[in-house]
PDB file of C-alpha atoms in Angstrom:
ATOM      1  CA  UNK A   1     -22.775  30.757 -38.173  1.00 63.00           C
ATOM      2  CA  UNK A   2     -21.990  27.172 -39.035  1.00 70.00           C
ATOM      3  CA  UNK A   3     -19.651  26.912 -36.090  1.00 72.00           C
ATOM      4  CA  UNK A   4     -21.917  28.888 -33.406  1.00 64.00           C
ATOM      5  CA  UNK A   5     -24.514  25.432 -34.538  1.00 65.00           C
ATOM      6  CA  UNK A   6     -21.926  23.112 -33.870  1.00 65.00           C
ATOM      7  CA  UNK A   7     -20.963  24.839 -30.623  1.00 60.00           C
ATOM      8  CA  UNK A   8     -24.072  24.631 -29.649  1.00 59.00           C
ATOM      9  CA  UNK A   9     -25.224  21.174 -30.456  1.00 64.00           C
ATOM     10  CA  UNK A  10     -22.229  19.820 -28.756  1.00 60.00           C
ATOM     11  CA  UNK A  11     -22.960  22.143 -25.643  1.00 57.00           C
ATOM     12  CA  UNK A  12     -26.621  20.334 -26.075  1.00 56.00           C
ATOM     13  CA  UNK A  13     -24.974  16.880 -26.027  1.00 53.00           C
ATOM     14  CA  UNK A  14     -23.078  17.485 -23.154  1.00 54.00           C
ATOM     15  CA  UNK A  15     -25.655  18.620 -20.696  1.00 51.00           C
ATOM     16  CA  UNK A  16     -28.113  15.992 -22.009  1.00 47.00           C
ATOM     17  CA  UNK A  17     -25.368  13.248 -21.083  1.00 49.00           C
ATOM     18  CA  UNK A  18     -24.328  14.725 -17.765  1.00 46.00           C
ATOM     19  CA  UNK A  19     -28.486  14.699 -17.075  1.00 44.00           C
ATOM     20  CA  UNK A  20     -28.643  10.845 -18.128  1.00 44.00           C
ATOM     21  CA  UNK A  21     -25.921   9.968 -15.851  1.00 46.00           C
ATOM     22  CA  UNK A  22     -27.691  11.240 -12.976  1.00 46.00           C
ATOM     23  CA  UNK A  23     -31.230   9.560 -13.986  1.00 43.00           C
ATOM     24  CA  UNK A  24     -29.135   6.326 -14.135  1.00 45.00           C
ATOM     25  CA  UNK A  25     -27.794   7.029 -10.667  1.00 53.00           C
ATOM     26  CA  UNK A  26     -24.702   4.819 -11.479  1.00 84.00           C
ATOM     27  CA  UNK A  27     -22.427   5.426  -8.271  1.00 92.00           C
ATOM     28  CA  UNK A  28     -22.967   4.696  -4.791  1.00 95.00           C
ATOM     29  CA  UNK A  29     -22.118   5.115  -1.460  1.00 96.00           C
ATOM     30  CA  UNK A  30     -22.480   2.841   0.919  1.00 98.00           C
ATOM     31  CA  UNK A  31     -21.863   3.177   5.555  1.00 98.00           C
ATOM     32  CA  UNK A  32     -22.368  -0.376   7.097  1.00 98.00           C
ATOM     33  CA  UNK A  33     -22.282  -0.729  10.697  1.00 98.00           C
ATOM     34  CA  UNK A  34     -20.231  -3.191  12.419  1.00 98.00           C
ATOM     35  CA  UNK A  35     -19.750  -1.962  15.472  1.00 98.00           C
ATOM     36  CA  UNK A  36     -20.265  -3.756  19.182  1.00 95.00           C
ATOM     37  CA  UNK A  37     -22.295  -4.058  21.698  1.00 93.00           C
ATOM     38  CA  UNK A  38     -25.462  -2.440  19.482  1.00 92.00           C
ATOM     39  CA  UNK A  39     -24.359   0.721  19.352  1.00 96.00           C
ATOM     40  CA  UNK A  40     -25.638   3.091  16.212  1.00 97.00           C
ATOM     41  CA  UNK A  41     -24.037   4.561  13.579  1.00 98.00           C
ATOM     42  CA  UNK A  42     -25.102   8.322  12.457  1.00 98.00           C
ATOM     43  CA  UNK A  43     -23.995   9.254   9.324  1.00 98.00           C
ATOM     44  CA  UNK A  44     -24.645  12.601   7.972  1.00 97.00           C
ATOM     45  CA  UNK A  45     -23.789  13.595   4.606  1.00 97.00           C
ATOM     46  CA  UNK A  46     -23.877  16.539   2.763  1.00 94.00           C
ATOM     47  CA  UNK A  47     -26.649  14.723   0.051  1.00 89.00           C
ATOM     48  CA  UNK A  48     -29.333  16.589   1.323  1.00 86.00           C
ATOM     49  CA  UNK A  49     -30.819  13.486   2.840  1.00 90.00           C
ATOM     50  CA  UNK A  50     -30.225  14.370   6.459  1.00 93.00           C
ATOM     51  CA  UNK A  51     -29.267  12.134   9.536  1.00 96.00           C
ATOM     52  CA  UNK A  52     -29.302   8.277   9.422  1.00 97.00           C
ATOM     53  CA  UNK A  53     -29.039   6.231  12.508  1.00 97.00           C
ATOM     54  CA  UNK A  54     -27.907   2.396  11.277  1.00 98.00           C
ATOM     55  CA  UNK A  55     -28.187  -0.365  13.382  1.00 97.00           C
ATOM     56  CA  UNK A  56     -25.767  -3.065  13.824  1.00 97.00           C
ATOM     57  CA  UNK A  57     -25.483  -5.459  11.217  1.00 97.00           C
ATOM     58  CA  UNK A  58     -27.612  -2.840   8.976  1.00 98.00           C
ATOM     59  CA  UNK A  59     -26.577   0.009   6.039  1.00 98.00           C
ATOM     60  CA  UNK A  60     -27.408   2.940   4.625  1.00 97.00           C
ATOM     61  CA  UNK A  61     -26.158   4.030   0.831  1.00 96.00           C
ATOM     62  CA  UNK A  62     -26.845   6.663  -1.864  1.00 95.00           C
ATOM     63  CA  UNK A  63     -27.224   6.365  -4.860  1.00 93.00           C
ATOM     64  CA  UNK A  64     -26.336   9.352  -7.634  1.00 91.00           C
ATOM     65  CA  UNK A  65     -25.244  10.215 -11.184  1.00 88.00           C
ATOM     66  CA  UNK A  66     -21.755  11.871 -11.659  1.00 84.00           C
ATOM     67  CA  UNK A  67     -20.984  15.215 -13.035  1.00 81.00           C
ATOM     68  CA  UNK A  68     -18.992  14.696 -16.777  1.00 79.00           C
ATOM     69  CA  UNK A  69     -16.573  16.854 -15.262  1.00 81.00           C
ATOM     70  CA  UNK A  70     -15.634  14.447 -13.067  1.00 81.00           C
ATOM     71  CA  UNK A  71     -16.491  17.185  -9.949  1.00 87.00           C
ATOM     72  CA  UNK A  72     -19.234  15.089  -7.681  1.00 91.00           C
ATOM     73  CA  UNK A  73     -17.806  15.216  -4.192  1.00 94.00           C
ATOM     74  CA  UNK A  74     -19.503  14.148  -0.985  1.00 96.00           C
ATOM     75  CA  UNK A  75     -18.469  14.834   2.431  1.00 96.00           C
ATOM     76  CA  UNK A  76     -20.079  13.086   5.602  1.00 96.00           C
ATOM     77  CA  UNK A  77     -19.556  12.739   9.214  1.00 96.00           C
ATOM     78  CA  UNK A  78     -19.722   9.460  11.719  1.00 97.00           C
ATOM     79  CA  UNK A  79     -20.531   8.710  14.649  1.00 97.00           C
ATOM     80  CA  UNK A  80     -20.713   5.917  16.802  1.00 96.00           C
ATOM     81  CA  UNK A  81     -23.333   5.667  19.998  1.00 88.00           C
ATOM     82  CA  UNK A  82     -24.672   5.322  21.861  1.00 89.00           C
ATOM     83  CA  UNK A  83     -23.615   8.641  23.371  1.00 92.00           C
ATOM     84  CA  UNK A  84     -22.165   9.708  19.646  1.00 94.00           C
ATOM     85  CA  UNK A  85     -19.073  10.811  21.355  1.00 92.00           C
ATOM     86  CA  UNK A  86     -17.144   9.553  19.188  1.00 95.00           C
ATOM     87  CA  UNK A  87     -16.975  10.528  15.275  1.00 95.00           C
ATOM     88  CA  UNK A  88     -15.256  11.278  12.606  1.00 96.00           C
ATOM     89  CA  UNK A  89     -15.656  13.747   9.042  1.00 95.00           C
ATOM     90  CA  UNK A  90     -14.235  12.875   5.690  1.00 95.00           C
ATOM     91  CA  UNK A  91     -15.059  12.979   2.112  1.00 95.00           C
ATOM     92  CA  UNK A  92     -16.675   9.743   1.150  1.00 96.00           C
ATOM     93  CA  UNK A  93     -16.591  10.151  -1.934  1.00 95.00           C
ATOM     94  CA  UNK A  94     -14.212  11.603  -5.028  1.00 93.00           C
ATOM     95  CA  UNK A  95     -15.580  11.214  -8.596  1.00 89.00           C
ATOM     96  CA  UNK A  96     -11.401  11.620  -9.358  1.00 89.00           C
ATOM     97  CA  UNK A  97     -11.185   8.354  -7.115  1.00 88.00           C
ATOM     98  CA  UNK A  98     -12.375   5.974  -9.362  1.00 81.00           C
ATOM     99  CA  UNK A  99     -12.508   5.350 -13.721  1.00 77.00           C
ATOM    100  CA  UNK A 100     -15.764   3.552 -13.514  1.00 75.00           C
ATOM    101  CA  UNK A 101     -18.638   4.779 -14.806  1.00 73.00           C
ATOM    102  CA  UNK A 102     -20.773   3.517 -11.652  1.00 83.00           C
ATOM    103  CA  UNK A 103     -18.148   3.782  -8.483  1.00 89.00           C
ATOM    104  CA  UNK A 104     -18.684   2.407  -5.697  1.00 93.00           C
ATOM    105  CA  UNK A 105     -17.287   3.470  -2.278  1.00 96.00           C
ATOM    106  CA  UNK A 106     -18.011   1.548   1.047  1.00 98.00           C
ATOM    107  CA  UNK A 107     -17.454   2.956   4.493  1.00 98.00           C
ATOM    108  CA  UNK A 108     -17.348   0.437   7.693  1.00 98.00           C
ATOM    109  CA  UNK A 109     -17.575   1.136  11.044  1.00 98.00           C
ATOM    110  CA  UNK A 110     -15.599  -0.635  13.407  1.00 97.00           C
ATOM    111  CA  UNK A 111     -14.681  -0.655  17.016  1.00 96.00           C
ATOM    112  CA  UNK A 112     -10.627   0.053  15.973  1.00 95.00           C
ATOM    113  CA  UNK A 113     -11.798   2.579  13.126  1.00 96.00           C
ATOM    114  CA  UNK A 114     -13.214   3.237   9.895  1.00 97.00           C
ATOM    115  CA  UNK A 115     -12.540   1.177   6.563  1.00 97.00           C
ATOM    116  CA  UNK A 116     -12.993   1.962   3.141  1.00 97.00           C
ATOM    117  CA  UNK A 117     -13.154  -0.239   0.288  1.00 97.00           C
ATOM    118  CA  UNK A 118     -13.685   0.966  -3.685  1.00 94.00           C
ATOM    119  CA  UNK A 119     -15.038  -0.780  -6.212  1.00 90.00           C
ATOM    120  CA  UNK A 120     -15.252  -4.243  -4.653  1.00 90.00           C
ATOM    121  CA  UNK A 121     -11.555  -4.028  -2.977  1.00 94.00           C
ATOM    122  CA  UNK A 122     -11.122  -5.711  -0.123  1.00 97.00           C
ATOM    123  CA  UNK A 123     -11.400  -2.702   2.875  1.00 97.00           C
ATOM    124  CA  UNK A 124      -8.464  -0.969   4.508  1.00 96.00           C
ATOM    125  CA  UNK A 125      -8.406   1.042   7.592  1.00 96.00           C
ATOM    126  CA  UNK A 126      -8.033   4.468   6.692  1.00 95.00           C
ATOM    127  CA  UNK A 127      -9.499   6.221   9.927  1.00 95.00           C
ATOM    128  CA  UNK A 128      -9.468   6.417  13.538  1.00 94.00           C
ATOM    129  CA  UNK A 129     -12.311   7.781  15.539  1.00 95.00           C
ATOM    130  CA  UNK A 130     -11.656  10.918  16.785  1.00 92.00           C
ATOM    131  CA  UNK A 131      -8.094  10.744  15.024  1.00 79.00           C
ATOM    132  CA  UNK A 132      -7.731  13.975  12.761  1.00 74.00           C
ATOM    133  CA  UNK A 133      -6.317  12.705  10.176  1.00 69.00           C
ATOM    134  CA  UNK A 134      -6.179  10.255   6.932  1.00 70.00           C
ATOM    135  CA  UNK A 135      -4.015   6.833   7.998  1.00 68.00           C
ATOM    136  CA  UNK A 136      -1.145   5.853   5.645  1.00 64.00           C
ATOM    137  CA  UNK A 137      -1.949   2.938   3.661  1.00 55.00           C
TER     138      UNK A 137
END
């Protein structure tokens, strides 16, 4: 019986801390848009917060709390107008990625492709538009 309590309260513990990570809404993930000649970025991501057109110069981020199980994973697609014919889909975001407790991922858009920068790195081009694949690094 005593060990069914403990069980229990530690179950307790564990969902109230995964539930106070996401009120904090620690991590973040944020698309700028610095493409040319004013052309829009769309960025759809599997959030539930539908399409979002960004201007030039302009951004768009999320903001959410992590799973303790280190399991929060968001995929999203780009694209760049202003006929959107070109685009590309990745995951932005890992929670393996990163050991802070509030990650932060930034996506750029860019005429020669898409950089990504963690955590306050400085960004690295890791796709091409319309390229189907992750670039070395």
């Amino acid at each position: 019986m005593n060990n069914l309590l403990i069980v229990l309260t530690l179950l307790g513990l564990c969902i109230s801390l995964s539930n106070g990570f996401d009120m904090l809404g620690g991590s973040k993930v944020t698309f700028s848009n610095q493409l040319e000649h004013s052309k829009l970025l769309k960025v759809l991501c599997d959030n539930d917060e539908g399409e979002q057109l960004v201007k030039i110069g302009k951004e768009y981020e999320f903001t959410f709390g992590d799973s303790i199980f280190k399991t929060t994973r968001y995929s999203c697609k780009m694209d760049q107008g202003p006929n959107f014919k070109h685009h590309q889909e990745f995951v932005a975001y890992d929670a393996s990625w990163s050991k802070a407790l509030e990650a932060t991922c930034k996506w750029i858009a860019r005429e020669d492709g898409i950089y990504f920068s963690q955590d306050g790195n400085p960004p690295l081009r890791r796709y091409e538009w319309d390229g189907p694949h992750l670039l070395k690094t």
